[in-house]
Amino acid sequence: MSTEPQSPLPLKVLVADDEPLARQRLRTLLAAEPNVELVAEAENGADTVRQVLARNPDVLLLDVEMPAGDGFEVLRTLPPESLPVVVFVTAWQRYALQAFEAQALDFLLKPYDRERFRAALARAREQVRLMRRSEAVSRQEAMLTGLAMAEAPLRRLPVKVDGRIRIIDCATITHAESEANYVRVHSGGEQHILRETLTRLEERLDPRRFVRVHRSVLVNVDHVRELEPLSQGEYLLILGAEGTAVRTGRSHRARVEAAMGLITEGVSPR
């Protein structure tokens, strides 16, 4: 295991204060800290909001009393997803409670010394680290959920019916037919048109249940009632309560026989 010390987490910091000397002091203190980038400065509330949205800082060192919107108004204006870690930097003790109620991480009371500033920045860096880890975990969970959903066979199929979207239980689908770039789905005695290719629909359905029996026909084997052998390796499948007849393709013979259990230990019934 490596014993080399890890570099501090990189931080993007924005300073908002209407006093030039106060900004100068913060610039000096930040310049002495490793892996800190001062991305912008703002001298009033409205400019602070613009800079946060444009620069997306990790940490906002925020004065309370500023023209064109004080520090609290800045936090009320920013959308929650754009809020950085906030450290209030002010000369007014009376704002402390309000600052923490506004979810500020820390409250630097002027005049403060270098050690107090470094402690506040260290807390902010740790908070940013936790937030990034949480975001990374959330992204990973979302990715895994998406992959699981993408890999799972489709159980319900949405179809448009008279301006509405009806959810079809895939178990009720007897078969589907290709019609150019569309698919006609048969379910419960009804037919529905999907703007999708048969190949794409086949990829989404459960391969243990749905089998391509012809280049333009996909059949749910659970609804096959009878098979009638035809010439040259073809079959006539009788489907569902309606007794719909579907002719299989010659090149799909082995697949049909396997799906219907006609092939045992590799031996075809023919």
C-alpha atoms as one frame of an Amber mdcrd trajectory, in Angstrom:
protein
   0.000   0.000   0.000   1.334   3.440  -0.921   2.276   5.697   2.003   2.588
   8.850  -0.097   0.276  11.652   1.142  -2.654  12.361  -1.151  -3.005  15.767
  -2.776  -5.802  17.931  -1.393  -9.024  17.785  -3.357  -9.033  20.476  -6.089
 -11.442  23.295  -5.301 -12.986  26.016  -7.442 -13.769  29.014  -5.252 -15.790
  32.161  -5.880 -15.410  35.238  -3.675 -18.352  37.642  -3.242 -17.752  40.810
  -1.236 -18.399  44.480  -2.013 -15.221  45.598  -0.198 -12.086  45.520  -2.394
  -9.792  45.083   0.612 -11.825  42.130   1.849 -11.574  40.480  -1.575  -7.849
  41.175  -1.675  -7.357  39.439   1.685  -9.308  36.393   0.528  -7.286  36.275
  -2.696  -4.077  36.262  -0.669  -5.268  33.522   1.669  -6.557  31.373  -1.168
  -3.316  31.741  -3.108  -1.452  30.170  -0.190  -3.672  27.036  -0.253  -2.860
  24.020  -2.453  -5.185  22.965  -5.294  -7.428  26.002  -4.995  -8.549  27.951
  -8.054 -10.176  31.343  -7.643 -12.615  31.203 -10.561 -14.255  34.632 -10.128
 -14.993  37.550  -7.869 -18.264  39.410  -7.433 -18.987  42.691  -5.672 -22.784
  42.609  -5.403 -25.628  40.111  -5.096 -26.813  40.081  -8.683 -23.280  39.581
 -10.014 -22.736  36.773  -7.488 -25.744  34.892  -8.839 -24.515  35.314 -12.415
 -21.006  34.204 -11.572 -22.171  31.112  -9.662 -24.346  30.025 -12.556 -21.597
  30.703 -15.090 -18.563  29.387 -13.167 -20.117  26.565 -11.139 -17.764  26.931
  -8.144 -17.383  24.281  -5.469 -17.203  26.848  -2.663 -18.707  30.324  -2.328
 -17.104  32.737   0.169 -20.060  35.046   0.619 -20.434  38.406   2.311 -23.849
  39.231   3.793 -24.296  42.958   3.239 -23.828  43.751  -0.428 -25.665  46.010
  -2.898 -28.076  44.558  -5.465 -29.026  41.659  -3.214 -27.471  40.575   0.074
 -25.952  37.157   0.708 -29.224  35.601   1.838 -31.030  36.841  -1.245 -28.280
  35.285  -3.355 -28.975  31.901  -1.771 -32.729  32.306  -2.232 -32.242  33.186
  -5.907 -29.934  30.345  -6.863 -31.608  27.061  -7.838 -30.863  24.299  -5.291
 -28.945  22.220  -7.836 -26.559  25.157  -8.453 -25.754  25.912  -4.811 -22.080
  25.462  -3.952 -20.790  24.916  -0.433 -21.319  28.289   1.264 -19.083  29.952
   3.850 -20.320  33.334   5.016 -17.595  35.916   5.541 -18.920  38.967   7.363
 -18.227  41.523  10.080 -21.677  41.106  11.611 -22.143  38.508  14.335 -25.908
  39.052  14.296 -26.194  37.162  10.997 -24.700  33.941  12.360 -27.951  32.149
  13.218 -29.586  33.220   9.951 -26.532  32.022   8.042 -26.709  28.517   9.465
 -30.470  28.442   8.927 -29.636  29.162   5.271 -27.568  25.936   5.254 -24.189
  27.692   5.290 -21.351  25.347   6.173 -19.384  27.912   8.179 -19.415  31.515
   9.353 -16.185  33.506   9.268 -16.433  36.590  11.431 -14.182  39.484  10.403
 -11.466  39.984  11.446 -10.393  36.343  11.298  -6.881  34.926  11.277  -5.215
  32.611   8.781  -5.759  29.489  10.917  -9.481  30.142  11.230  -9.678  30.657
   7.480  -7.746  27.443   6.803 -10.057  25.502   9.134 -13.124  26.815   7.300
 -11.607  25.951   3.921 -10.693  22.454   5.141 -14.314  21.898   6.226 -15.520
  23.121   2.850 -13.091  20.807   1.031 -14.312  17.820   3.039 -17.926  18.740
   2.329 -17.189  18.973  -1.404 -15.467  15.593  -1.250 -18.534  14.017   0.375
 -20.853  15.640  -2.157 -18.777  14.395  -5.102 -18.707  10.888  -3.645 -22.475
  10.956  -3.140 -22.985  12.193  -6.701 -20.678   9.479  -8.028 -22.605   6.805
  -6.130 -25.906   8.196  -7.419 -24.642   8.186 -11.008 -23.379   4.618 -10.601
 -26.697   3.468  -9.141 -28.594   5.154 -11.954 -26.316   3.535 -14.518 -26.751
   0.079 -12.966 -30.524   0.553 -12.782 -30.572   1.590 -16.417 -28.504  -1.417
 -17.435 -30.740  -3.772 -15.453 -33.847  -2.297 -17.047 -32.264  -2.439 -20.492
 -31.295  -6.084 -20.054 -34.575  -7.235 -18.505 -37.163  -8.553 -20.969 -40.059
  -6.239 -21.634 -43.116  -7.137 -19.528 -45.473  -4.333 -20.546 -45.718  -2.728
 -23.963 -47.108   0.832 -24.344 -49.233   1.345 -27.478 -51.180   4.367 -28.709
 -54.938   3.873 -28.917 -57.251   6.777 -29.842 -54.909   9.438 -28.548 -54.162
   7.547 -25.344 -51.398   5.190 -24.342 -52.541   1.718 -23.406 -50.266  -0.668
 -21.544 -50.322  -4.178 -23.012 -49.240  -7.136 -20.916 -46.670  -8.862 -23.129
 -47.969 -12.246 -21.958 -51.220 -11.525 -23.862 -49.461 -10.910 -27.191 -50.054
 -13.862 -29.508 -47.836 -12.681 -32.352 -46.417  -9.655 -34.136 -46.005  -9.017
 -37.853 -43.603  -6.771 -39.681 -45.057  -4.118 -41.986 -42.153  -2.110 -43.453
 -40.930   0.094 -40.588 -43.972  -0.727 -38.473 -45.067  -3.725 -36.439 -48.629
  -4.995 -36.074 -49.055  -6.486 -32.603 -51.901  -8.952 -31.950 -53.146  -9.129
 -28.354 -56.494 -10.257 -26.912 -58.219 -10.170 -30.285 -57.016  -6.595 -30.946
 -54.328  -5.235 -33.238 -51.971  -2.356 -32.483 -49.471  -0.607 -34.745 -46.035
   0.277 -33.401 -43.534   2.519 -35.142 -40.718   0.066 -34.632 -38.992  -2.740
 -36.499 -39.765  -6.380 -35.741 -36.087  -6.991 -34.967 -36.039  -4.247 -32.370
 -39.253  -5.561 -30.756 -37.824  -9.085 -30.726 -34.735  -7.787 -28.892 -36.917
  -6.245 -26.180 -39.206  -9.237 -25.595 -38.449 -12.367 -23.555 -36.531 -14.757
 -25.881 -37.818 -17.751 -23.910 -41.367 -16.852 -24.917 -41.154 -15.039 -28.245
 -39.642 -16.805 -31.254 -39.132 -15.589 -34.802 -40.944 -18.199 -36.935 -40.731
 -16.249 -40.183 -38.656 -13.270 -41.259 -41.763 -11.131 -40.811 -43.518 -12.923
 -37.919 -42.740 -13.214 -34.221 -44.831 -15.693 -32.197 -45.514 -16.117 -28.498
 -45.058 -19.868 -28.039 -47.359 -19.840 -25.008 -50.280 -19.158 -27.390 -49.516
 -21.894 -29.921 -52.329 -24.465 -29.753 -51.476 -26.653 -32.715 -48.858 -27.222
 -35.392 -49.686 -28.587 -38.782 -46.681 -29.801 -40.782 -46.614 -28.502 -44.333
 -44.310 -29.300 -47.189 -40.606 -28.439 -47.299 -40.149 -28.069 -43.555 -42.790
 -25.438 -42.941 -45.511 -25.477 -40.319 -48.888 -23.871 -39.884 -49.220 -22.620
 -36.305 -52.674 -22.181 -34.780 -52.654 -19.418 -32.184 -54.869 -18.415 -29.260
 -58.612 -18.608 -28.746 -59.198 -16.990 -32.150 -57.370 -19.842 -33.907 -55.266
 -17.470 -35.989 -53.129 -19.398 -38.486 -49.494 -18.364 -38.983 -47.216 -19.940
 -41.562 -43.593 -20.448 -40.525 -40.577 -19.886 -42.751 -38.530 -22.769 -44.089
 -35.278 -21.344 -42.765 -36.819 -21.056 -39.300 -37.755 -24.716 -39.037 -35.124
 -25.712 -36.448 -35.904 -22.726 -34.269 -39.657 -23.483 -34.368 -39.184 -27.141
 -33.555 -36.870 -26.339 -30.665 -39.275 -23.754 -29.241 -42.194 -26.216 -29.443
 -40.233 -29.030 -27.833 -40.203 -31.128 -30.978 -36.423 -31.556 -30.891 -35.128
 -33.867 -28.187 -31.401 -34.338 -27.744 -30.804 -32.799 -31.154 -33.181 -35.163
 -33.011 -35.686 -33.506 -35.349 -39.159 -35.067 -35.783 -38.541 -35.180 -39.551
